[in-house]
mmCIF file of C-alpha atoms and ligand atoms in Angstrom:
data_model
loop_
_atom_site.group_PDB
_atom_site.id
_atom_site.type_symbol
_atom_site.label_atom_id
_atom_site.label_comp_id
_atom_site.label_asym_id
_atom_site.label_seq_id
_atom_site.Cartn_x
_atom_site.Cartn_y
_atom_site.Cartn_z
ATOM 1 C CA VAL D 1 -21.030 -1.215 11.626
ATOM 2 C CA SER D 2 -17.996 -2.088 9.548
ATOM 3 C CA ASN D 3 -20.161 -2.972 6.543
ATOM 4 C CA LEU D 4 -21.874 0.381 6.222
ATOM 5 C CA PRO D 5 -21.710 1.986 2.761
ATOM 6 C CA PRO D 6 -20.384 5.533 2.505
ATOM 7 C CA VAL D 7 -22.847 8.076 3.888
ATOM 8 C CA THR D 8 -23.491 10.920 1.496
ATOM 9 C CA LEU D 9 -23.308 14.478 2.735
ATOM 10 C CA PRO D 10 -23.475 17.565 0.533
ATOM 11 C CA PRO D 11 -19.970 18.646 -0.559
ATOM 12 C CA ASN D 12 -20.447 22.361 -0.501
ATOM 13 C CA SER D 13 -23.341 23.296 1.803
ATOM 14 C CA ALA D 14 -22.328 26.733 3.068
ATOM 15 C CA ALA D 15 -24.642 26.464 6.056
ATOM 16 C CA PRO D 16 -23.226 24.379 8.882
ATOM 17 C CA GLU D 17 -26.791 23.463 9.806
ATOM 18 C CA PRO D 18 -27.081 19.746 8.989
ATOM 19 C CA SER D 19 -30.251 18.208 7.649
ATOM 20 C CA PRO D 20 -31.734 15.403 9.796
ATOM 21 C CA SER D 21 -29.867 12.667 7.855
ATOM 22 C CA ASP D 22 -26.592 14.598 8.093
ATOM 23 C CA ALA D 23 -27.119 14.980 11.823
ATOM 24 C CA ALA D 24 -27.674 11.230 12.106
ATOM 25 C CA ALA D 25 -24.497 10.505 10.121
ATOM 26 C CA LEU D 26 -22.499 12.932 12.217
ATOM 27 C CA ALA D 27 -23.877 11.528 15.454
ATOM 28 C CA GLU D 28 -22.879 8.029 14.329
ATOM 29 C CA ALA D 29 -19.424 9.280 13.372
ATOM 30 C CA VAL D 30 -18.986 10.915 16.760
ATOM 31 C CA ARG D 31 -20.154 7.778 18.572
ATOM 32 C CA LEU D 32 -17.649 5.676 16.620
ATOM 33 C CA LEU D 33 -14.749 8.099 17.174
ATOM 34 C CA ARG D 34 -15.417 8.179 20.913
ATOM 35 C CA ALA D 35 -15.427 4.391 20.926
ATOM 36 C CA GLY D 36 -11.934 4.349 19.446
ATOM 37 C CA GLU D 37 -13.065 3.487 15.907
ATOM 38 C CA LEU D 38 -11.862 5.183 12.730
ATOM 39 C CA VAL D 39 -14.005 7.493 10.582
ATOM 40 C CA ALA D 40 -12.772 8.623 7.186
ATOM 41 C CA PHE D 41 -13.932 12.092 6.245
ATOM 42 C CA PRO D 42 -13.563 14.533 3.349
ATOM 43 C CA THR D 43 -11.328 17.617 3.536
ATOM 44 C CA GLU D 44 -10.619 20.178 0.868
ATOM 45 C CA THR D 45 -7.162 18.608 0.352
ATOM 46 C CA VAL D 46 -7.592 14.823 0.518
ATOM 47 C CA TYR D 47 -9.666 12.396 2.626
ATOM 48 C CA GLY D 48 -8.511 11.895 6.175
ATOM 49 C CA LEU D 49 -8.490 8.729 8.304
ATOM 50 C CA GLY D 50 -9.802 10.205 11.535
ATOM 51 C CA ALA D 51 -9.366 9.163 15.135
ATOM 52 C CA ASP D 52 -10.433 10.994 18.284
ATOM 53 C CA ALA D 53 -7.120 12.492 19.381
ATOM 54 C CA ARG D 54 -8.051 11.787 23.002
ATOM 55 C CA SER D 55 -8.655 8.068 22.337
ATOM 56 C CA ASP D 56 -5.486 6.024 22.644
ATOM 57 C CA ALA D 57 -7.246 3.047 21.092
ATOM 58 C CA GLY D 58 -8.244 5.179 18.106
ATOM 59 C CA LEU D 59 -4.719 6.557 17.675
ATOM 60 C CA ARG D 60 -3.227 3.069 17.810
ATOM 61 C CA ARG D 61 -5.733 1.885 15.259
ATOM 62 C CA VAL D 62 -4.699 4.661 12.822
ATOM 63 C CA PHE D 63 -1.110 3.432 12.796
ATOM 64 C CA ALA D 64 -2.179 -0.223 12.529
ATOM 65 C CA VAL D 65 -4.581 0.389 9.640
ATOM 66 C CA LYS D 66 -2.240 2.680 7.716
ATOM 67 C CA GLY D 67 0.709 0.375 8.267
ATOM 68 C CA ARG D 68 2.588 3.471 9.373
ATOM 69 C CA PRO D 69 5.641 3.533 11.669
ATOM 70 C CA SER D 70 4.692 4.855 15.100
ATOM 71 C CA ASP D 71 7.331 7.617 15.042
ATOM 72 C CA HIS D 72 5.648 9.405 12.108
ATOM 73 C CA PRO D 73 3.482 12.169 13.601
ATOM 74 C CA LEU D 74 -0.198 12.860 12.847
ATOM 75 C CA ILE D 75 -1.815 16.178 12.021
ATOM 76 C CA LEU D 76 -4.474 17.408 14.462
ATOM 77 C CA HIS D 77 -7.646 18.886 12.871
ATOM 78 C CA PHE D 78 -9.585 21.574 14.717
ATOM 79 C CA ALA D 79 -12.790 23.582 14.256
ATOM 80 C CA ASP D 80 -11.121 26.966 14.714
ATOM 81 C CA ALA D 81 -7.791 28.723 15.129
ATOM 82 C CA GLU D 82 -8.322 29.313 18.822
ATOM 83 C CA SER D 83 -8.485 25.649 19.692
ATOM 84 C CA ALA D 84 -5.799 24.728 17.106
ATOM 85 C CA LEU D 85 -3.315 27.118 18.707
ATOM 86 C CA SER D 86 -4.186 25.745 22.125
ATOM 87 C CA ALA D 87 -2.298 22.600 21.111
ATOM 88 C CA ALA D 88 0.859 24.711 21.033
ATOM 89 C CA VAL D 89 3.089 26.563 23.488
ATOM 90 C CA ASP D 90 5.449 29.411 22.595
ATOM 91 C CA ALA D 91 3.792 29.898 19.214
ATOM 92 C CA PRO D 92 5.525 32.791 17.429
ATOM 93 C CA PRO D 93 3.301 35.782 16.533
ATOM 94 C CA VAL D 94 3.433 34.733 12.880
ATOM 95 C CA ALA D 95 1.363 31.649 13.755
ATOM 96 C CA ARG D 96 -1.570 33.964 14.529
ATOM 97 C CA THR D 97 -0.918 35.958 11.342
ATOM 98 C CA LEU D 98 -1.054 32.830 9.208
ATOM 99 C CA ALA D 99 -4.012 31.402 11.083
ATOM 100 C CA ASP D 100 -6.016 34.610 10.657
ATOM 101 C CA ALA D 101 -5.168 34.943 6.969
ATOM 102 C CA LEU D 102 -5.256 31.347 5.764
ATOM 103 C CA TRP D 103 -7.489 29.196 8.025
ATOM 104 C CA PRO D 104 -9.747 27.485 7.415
ATOM 105 C CA GLY D 105 -7.679 26.150 4.545
ATOM 106 C CA PRO D 106 -5.012 23.782 3.224
ATOM 107 C CA LEU D 107 -2.218 24.803 5.600
ATOM 108 C CA THR D 108 -0.620 22.863 8.474
ATOM 109 C CA LEU D 109 1.403 24.682 11.104
ATOM 110 C CA VAL D 110 4.132 22.837 12.988
ATOM 111 C CA LEU D 111 4.493 24.340 16.451
ATOM 112 C CA ARG D 112 5.938 23.403 19.836
ATOM 113 C CA ARG D 113 3.441 21.014 21.422
ATOM 114 C CA ALA D 114 1.340 21.669 24.526
ATOM 115 C CA ALA D 115 1.712 19.138 27.302
ATOM 116 C CA TRP D 116 -1.741 17.615 26.735
ATOM 117 C CA VAL D 117 -0.992 16.550 23.149
ATOM 118 C CA PRO D 118 -0.500 12.769 23.264
ATOM 119 C CA ASP D 119 2.924 11.298 22.418
ATOM 120 C CA ARG D 120 1.189 9.011 20.013
ATOM 121 C CA VAL D 121 0.123 11.989 17.932
ATOM 122 C CA THR D 122 3.546 13.612 17.823
ATOM 123 C CA GLY D 123 5.568 10.430 17.418
ATOM 124 C CA GLY D 124 7.439 11.434 20.555
ATOM 125 C CA GLN D 125 8.619 14.747 19.026
ATOM 126 C CA ASP D 126 8.279 18.034 20.878
ATOM 127 C CA THR D 127 6.303 19.579 18.019
ATOM 128 C CA VAL D 128 2.740 19.145 16.719
ATOM 129 C CA GLY D 129 1.154 19.740 13.315
ATOM 130 C CA VAL D 130 -2.237 21.480 13.447
ATOM 131 C CA ARG D 131 -4.738 22.617 10.886
ATOM 132 C CA VAL D 132 -8.278 23.932 10.471
ATOM 133 C CA PRO D 133 -9.808 22.345 7.403
ATOM 134 C CA SER D 134 -12.372 24.281 5.320
ATOM 135 C CA HIS D 135 -14.526 21.391 4.046
ATOM 136 C CA PRO D 136 -17.991 21.734 5.654
ATOM 137 C CA VAL D 137 -18.166 18.054 6.533
ATOM 138 C CA ALA D 138 -14.757 18.128 8.177
ATOM 139 C CA ARG D 139 -15.732 21.221 10.111
ATOM 140 C CA ALA D 140 -19.068 19.778 11.147
ATOM 141 C CA LEU D 141 -17.344 16.607 12.350
ATOM 142 C CA VAL D 142 -14.694 18.268 14.546
ATOM 143 C CA THR D 143 -17.351 20.608 15.884
ATOM 144 C CA ALA D 144 -19.693 17.742 16.717
ATOM 145 C CA LEU D 145 -16.861 15.757 18.365
ATOM 146 C CA GLY D 146 -15.926 18.805 20.440
ATOM 147 C CA GLY D 147 -12.223 18.051 20.254
ATOM 148 C CA PRO D 148 -9.388 17.485 17.825
ATOM 149 C CA ILE D 149 -9.317 14.704 15.232
ATOM 150 C CA ALA D 150 -5.976 13.158 14.461
ATOM 151 C CA ALA D 151 -5.941 12.254 10.787
ATOM 152 C CA PRO D 152 -3.406 11.184 8.216
ATOM 153 C CA SER D 153 -4.471 10.793 4.608
ATOM 154 C CA ALA D 154 -6.814 7.811 4.383
ATOM 155 C CA ASN D 155 -4.552 5.514 2.340
ATOM 156 C CA ARG D 156 -2.146 2.722 3.277
ATOM 157 C CA PHE D 157 1.336 4.009 4.029
ATOM 158 C CA GLY D 158 3.151 4.941 0.839
ATOM 159 C CA ALA D 159 0.148 4.814 -1.492
ATOM 160 C CA VAL D 160 -1.505 7.640 -3.429
ATOM 161 C CA SER D 161 -3.794 9.790 -1.227
ATOM 162 C CA PRO D 162 -7.540 9.351 -1.658
ATOM 163 C CA THR D 163 -9.597 12.225 -3.028
ATOM 164 C CA THR D 164 -12.968 10.436 -3.032
ATOM 165 C CA ALA D 165 -14.875 8.179 -0.640
ATOM 166 C CA ALA D 166 -14.559 5.374 -3.164
ATOM 167 C CA HIS D 167 -10.756 5.670 -3.077
ATOM 168 C CA VAL D 168 -10.858 5.278 0.695
ATOM 169 C CA ARG D 169 -12.977 2.152 0.479
ATOM 170 C CA ALA D 170 -10.747 0.716 -2.234
ATOM 171 C CA ASP D 171 -7.652 1.235 -0.052
ATOM 172 C CA LEU D 172 -8.900 0.528 3.440
ATOM 173 C CA GLY D 173 -11.933 -1.702 2.876
ATOM 174 C CA HIS D 174 -13.631 -2.475 6.152
ATOM 175 C CA ASP D 175 -10.706 -1.406 8.321
ATOM 176 C CA VAL D 176 -12.470 1.885 8.612
ATOM 177 C CA ALA D 177 -15.797 1.872 10.463
ATOM 178 C CA LEU D 178 -17.447 4.662 8.513
ATOM 179 C CA VAL D 179 -16.654 6.750 5.445
ATOM 180 C CA LEU D 180 -18.381 10.142 5.247
ATOM 181 C CA ASP D 181 -18.820 11.010 1.570
ATOM 182 C CA GLY D 182 -18.461 14.703 0.861
ATOM 183 C CA GLY D 183 -17.743 14.422 -2.878
ATOM 184 C CA PRO D 184 -14.328 14.781 -4.507
ATOM 185 C CA SER D 185 -11.765 16.817 -2.546
ATOM 186 C CA GLU D 186 -11.694 20.213 -4.215
ATOM 187 C CA ILE D 187 -7.957 20.864 -4.121
ATOM 188 C CA GLY D 188 -6.728 17.304 -4.492
ATOM 189 C CA LEU D 189 -3.269 17.705 -2.953
ATOM 190 C CA GLU D 190 -2.315 17.446 0.725
ATOM 191 C CA SER D 191 -1.952 20.562 2.878
ATOM 192 C CA THR D 192 1.196 22.704 2.753
ATOM 193 C CA ILE D 193 3.201 22.077 5.938
ATOM 194 C CA ILE D 194 5.271 24.904 7.400
ATOM 195 C CA ASP D 195 7.536 24.520 10.446
ATOM 196 C CA LEU D 196 7.204 27.630 12.593
ATOM 197 C CA THR D 197 9.610 26.329 15.270
ATOM 198 C CA ARG D 198 12.477 27.416 13.057
ATOM 199 C CA ASP D 199 13.509 30.931 12.204
ATOM 200 C CA PRO D 200 13.040 31.617 9.354
ATOM 201 C CA PRO D 201 10.148 29.143 8.994
ATOM 202 C CA VAL D 202 10.695 26.154 6.691
ATOM 203 C CA VAL D 203 8.208 24.633 4.305
ATOM 204 C CA LEU D 204 8.321 20.879 5.036
ATOM 205 C CA ARG D 205 5.866 19.896 2.347
ATOM 206 C CA GLU D 206 4.631 21.796 -0.701
ATOM 207 C CA GLY D 207 0.886 21.432 -0.909
ATOM 208 C CA GLY D 208 -2.500 22.909 -1.617
ATOM 209 C CA LEU D 209 -1.564 26.341 -0.346
ATOM 210 C CA PRO D 210 0.913 27.854 -2.826
ATOM 211 C CA ARG D 211 4.207 28.976 -1.330
ATOM 212 C CA GLU D 212 3.662 32.449 -2.800
ATOM 213 C CA ARG D 213 0.703 32.951 -0.432
ATOM 214 C CA LEU D 214 3.007 32.209 2.535
ATOM 215 C CA ALA D 215 5.877 34.251 1.227
ATOM 216 C CA ALA D 216 3.572 37.268 1.053
ATOM 217 C CA LEU D 217 2.993 36.989 4.773
ATOM 218 C CA LEU D 218 6.408 36.067 6.180
ATOM 219 C CA ALA D 219 10.100 35.713 5.446
ATOM 220 C CA LEU D 220 10.634 32.218 4.153
ATOM 221 C CA ALA D 221 13.798 30.174 4.114
ATOM 222 C CA PRO D 222 14.838 29.111 0.625
ATOM 223 C CA THR D 223 13.443 25.797 -0.632
ATOM 224 C CA GLY D 224 15.001 22.439 0.036
ATOM 225 C CA THR D 225 16.162 23.081 3.573
ATOM 226 C CA ASN D 226 14.298 20.234 5.264
ATOM 227 C CA THR D 227 17.450 18.743 6.737
ATOM 228 C CA GLY D 228 16.446 18.567 10.410
ATOM 229 C CA ALA D 229 15.448 15.457 12.374
ATOM 230 C CA THR D 230 11.784 16.208 11.806
ATOM 231 C CA ARG D 231 10.081 13.185 10.411
ATOM 232 C CA ALA D 232 7.761 13.807 7.529
ATOM 233 C CA PRO D 233 6.968 10.607 5.631
ATOM 234 C CA GLY D 234 5.518 12.807 2.907
ATOM 235 C CA MET D 235 9.180 13.580 2.217
ATOM 236 C CA LEU D 236 10.014 9.979 1.378
ATOM 237 C CA ALA D 237 10.700 9.373 -2.286
ATOM 238 C CA ALA D 238 8.549 6.238 -2.489
ATOM 239 C CA HIS D 239 5.390 8.197 -1.631
ATOM 240 C CA TYR D 240 2.712 9.194 -4.084
ATOM 241 C CA ALA D 241 3.643 6.424 -6.540
ATOM 242 C CA PRO D 242 1.145 4.366 -8.505
ATOM 243 C CA ARG D 243 2.011 0.830 -9.628
ATOM 244 C CA ALA D 244 2.721 2.112 -13.116
ATOM 245 C CA ARG D 245 6.169 3.527 -13.739
ATOM 246 C CA VAL D 246 6.117 7.349 -13.750
ATOM 247 C CA VAL D 247 8.492 8.826 -16.340
ATOM 248 C CA LEU D 248 9.164 12.543 -16.569
ATOM 249 C CA VAL D 249 9.632 14.103 -20.014
ATOM 250 C CA THR D 250 9.874 17.566 -21.462
ATOM 251 C CA LYS D 251 6.956 18.819 -23.499
ATOM 252 C CA ASP D 252 9.138 18.620 -26.624
ATOM 253 C CA ALA D 253 10.123 15.022 -26.041
ATOM 254 C CA LEU D 254 6.614 13.876 -25.168
ATOM 255 C CA PRO D 255 5.389 12.752 -28.639
ATOM 256 C CA SER D 256 8.533 10.844 -29.575
ATOM 257 C CA GLU D 257 8.901 9.242 -26.141
ATOM 258 C CA ARG D 258 5.293 8.123 -26.265
ATOM 259 C CA GLU D 259 5.759 6.620 -29.686
ATOM 260 C CA ARG D 260 8.937 4.837 -28.620
ATOM 261 C CA LEU D 261 7.266 3.283 -25.567
ATOM 262 C CA GLU D 262 4.153 2.268 -27.483
ATOM 263 C CA GLU D 263 6.281 0.616 -30.146
ATOM 264 C CA GLN D 264 7.733 -1.490 -27.347
ATOM 265 C CA GLY D 265 4.196 -2.546 -26.489
ATOM 266 C CA ALA D 266 3.861 -0.414 -23.363
ATOM 267 C CA ARG D 267 0.470 0.891 -22.275
ATOM 268 C CA VAL D 268 1.056 4.624 -21.845
ATOM 269 C CA VAL D 269 -0.958 7.260 -20.007
ATOM 270 C CA VAL D 270 0.002 10.904 -20.603
ATOM 271 C CA LEU D 271 -0.152 13.721 -18.047
ATOM 272 C CA ASP D 272 0.654 16.911 -19.858
ATOM 273 C CA ALA D 273 1.412 20.129 -17.981
ATOM 274 C CA PRO D 274 -0.973 23.084 -18.143
ATOM 275 C CA THR D 275 0.442 26.571 -18.098
ATOM 276 C CA ASP D 276 -2.351 28.665 -16.598
ATOM 277 C CA ASP D 277 -3.689 28.743 -13.040
ATOM 278 C CA ALA D 278 -7.020 27.208 -13.921
ATOM 279 C CA GLY D 279 -5.240 24.321 -15.674
ATOM 280 C CA LEU D 280 -2.975 23.817 -12.647
ATOM 281 C CA ALA D 281 -5.954 23.753 -10.289
ATOM 282 C CA ALA D 282 -7.703 21.192 -12.513
ATOM 283 C CA LEU D 283 -4.578 19.032 -12.716
ATOM 284 C CA ALA D 284 -4.120 19.138 -8.916
ATOM 285 C CA HIS D 285 -7.790 18.323 -8.394
ATOM 286 C CA GLY D 286 -7.630 15.240 -10.639
ATOM 287 C CA LEU D 287 -4.017 14.146 -10.253
ATOM 288 C CA TYR D 288 -4.421 11.308 -7.751
ATOM 289 C CA ALA D 289 -7.579 10.048 -9.431
ATOM 290 C CA ARG D 290 -5.702 9.918 -12.724
ATOM 291 C CA LEU D 291 -2.806 7.989 -11.192
ATOM 292 C CA ARG D 292 -5.321 5.546 -9.746
ATOM 293 C CA ALA D 293 -7.094 5.304 -13.080
ATOM 294 C CA ALA D 294 -3.785 4.507 -14.791
ATOM 295 C CA ASP D 295 -3.349 1.575 -12.426
ATOM 296 C CA ALA D 296 -6.947 0.468 -12.932
ATOM 297 C CA ALA D 297 -6.327 0.475 -16.691
ATOM 298 C CA SER D 298 -3.126 -1.579 -16.173
ATOM 299 C CA ALA D 299 -0.977 1.148 -17.619
ATOM 300 C CA ASP D 300 2.742 0.371 -17.727
ATOM 301 C CA VAL D 301 3.977 3.953 -17.870
ATOM 302 C CA VAL D 302 2.614 7.341 -16.866
ATOM 303 C CA LEU D 303 4.459 9.888 -19.057
ATOM 304 C CA ALA D 304 4.350 13.181 -17.213
ATOM 305 C CA VAL D 305 5.474 16.675 -18.066
ATOM 306 C CA LEU D 306 6.421 18.739 -14.977
ATOM 307 C CA PRO D 307 4.548 22.016 -14.719
ATOM 308 C CA ASP D 308 6.350 25.236 -13.964
ATOM 309 C CA GLU D 309 6.905 25.501 -10.231
ATOM 310 C CA ARG D 310 4.661 28.401 -9.442
ATOM 311 C CA GLY D 311 1.297 28.315 -7.674
ATOM 312 C CA LEU D 312 0.018 24.761 -7.386
ATOM 313 C CA GLY D 313 2.611 23.756 -9.966
ATOM 314 C CA ALA D 314 5.230 23.442 -7.233
ATOM 315 C CA ALA D 315 3.289 20.804 -5.271
ATOM 316 C CA ILE D 316 2.274 18.928 -8.439
ATOM 317 C CA ALA D 317 5.921 18.814 -9.608
ATOM 318 C CA ASP D 318 6.955 17.660 -6.144
ATOM 319 C CA ARG D 319 4.527 14.721 -6.127
ATOM 320 C CA LEU D 320 5.396 13.709 -9.709
ATOM 321 C CA ARG D 321 9.094 13.772 -8.960
ATOM 322 C CA ARG D 322 8.647 11.596 -5.931
ATOM 323 C CA ALA D 323 6.440 9.207 -7.880
ATOM 324 C CA ALA D 324 9.061 9.051 -10.658
ATOM 325 C CA SER D 325 11.907 8.317 -8.284
ATOM 326 C CA ALA D 326 10.031 5.617 -6.416
ATOM 327 C CA ARG D 327 11.929 2.790 -8.121
HETATM 328 O O1 TXA C 1 -3.965 17.710 3.739
HETATM 329 C C1 TXA C 1 -3.520 17.043 4.673
HETATM 330 O O2 TXA C 1 -2.588 17.448 5.367
HETATM 331 C C2 TXA C 1 -4.147 15.685 4.949
HETATM 332 C C3 TXA C 1 -5.592 15.909 5.440
HETATM 333 C C4 TXA C 1 -6.260 14.634 5.856
HETATM 334 O O3 TXA C 1 -5.581 16.883 6.453
HETATM 335 N N1 TXA C 1 -3.397 14.966 5.928
HETATM 336 C C5 TXA C 1 -2.203 14.398 5.623
HETATM 337 O O4 TXA C 1 -1.645 13.662 6.644
HETATM 338 O O5 TXA C 1 -1.651 14.493 4.515
HETATM 339 P P1 TXA C 1 -0.439 12.674 6.464
HETATM 340 O O6 TXA C 1 -0.283 12.045 7.815
HETATM 341 O O7 TXA C 1 -0.702 11.739 5.316
HETATM 342 O O8 TXA C 1 0.744 13.585 6.179
HETATM 343 C C6 TXA C 1 1.103 14.530 7.202
HETATM 344 C C7 TXA C 1 2.522 14.875 7.141
HETATM 345 C C8 TXA C 1 3.406 13.682 7.379
HETATM 346 O O9 TXA C 1 4.441 13.731 6.451
HETATM 347 C C9 TXA C 1 3.869 13.920 8.797
HETATM 348 O O10 TXA C 1 5.121 13.366 9.067
HETATM 349 C C10 TXA C 1 3.922 15.439 8.838
HETATM 350 O O11 TXA C 1 2.747 15.809 8.143
HETATM 351 N N2 TXA C 1 3.854 15.928 10.198
HETATM 352 C C11 TXA C 1 2.834 15.809 11.069
HETATM 353 N N3 TXA C 1 3.169 16.350 12.267
HETATM 354 C C12 TXA C 1 4.436 16.841 12.115
HETATM 355 C C13 TXA C 1 5.352 17.462 12.996
HETATM 356 N N4 TXA C 1 5.052 17.741 14.237
HETATM 357 N N5 TXA C 1 6.553 17.797 12.474
HETATM 358 C C14 TXA C 1 6.855 17.556 11.203
HETATM 359 N N6 TXA C 1 6.053 16.901 10.338
HETATM 360 C C15 TXA C 1 4.838 16.568 10.794
HETATM 361 MG MG1 MG C 2 -0.285 10.819 3.611
#
């Protein structure tokens, strides 16, 4: 089983009705998950490394394969808001508001956990992160399993998240039993995480759902208030870093800085900042693939201009800053 190539499923089939080969791939995925094996699957944000949340063997394997400390919690993925909110107790009314307006989509809600949620998922905390992904393959998979899938991004701890099936294979090799290939992740950045156990709610991680969309629906605490004991490894500086050194420059300084580095013999890859929404979406979509490509091309330096922090620009700037401060 572990030597299977990625199985190809259509990335954007609107109909959840799978063709015979899709059904076979899904059935195999479900069989593996139930047996405590890992199945990587596409979501609209990044690829996830999935385990059946009710399989302790599967959950343990996720931490082992990722090389992730056991006290870092996993996000639970559900087919619909109803079942997602059943993982919580005492959810504030705003949870329902956000779920109705923004799911399925790139948003993770942190809520007080229900008793049935395994400690291994929550890292022993009294909260749980839940989301309903919109990618048809992710939805088909959680539906077919009939229960939640615990899934971190399908990369080794601290590495750049995968946005294609090939990235997953390159990172995890045969430590994952099956990779469902749903094409490149459309958004390309991880979900936005909001902690609804605090009042006002706190954004723990900027991500694929722009903060403005949340702010329109609820009163948000100002940025940079993630000071609690909540563990979010996505907040660690060393995350999102390629091997190449990431250097931040202003647009004005870009040409001269590039020239200076190249005169020193450095191999330089440039990531310029777009200014319009379409450009930001395109940069988000391709960001992790471009960081990986820089490494594949043995680049020494990725010279990056931070976009303005509006829309997806906030999450892009967040990831680039972390990558730049990684060493
Ligand atoms: O877009 C995504 O969210 C992707 C796809 C696969 O869904 N998943 C993802 O998972 O990025 P991961 O494990 O790489 O990052 C999840 C982040 C971690 O920083 C984790 O600590 C945080 O979510 N998290 C999960 N549960 C939490 C909780 N109860 N409280 C605070 N942070 C939590
Ligand atoms: Mg991750």
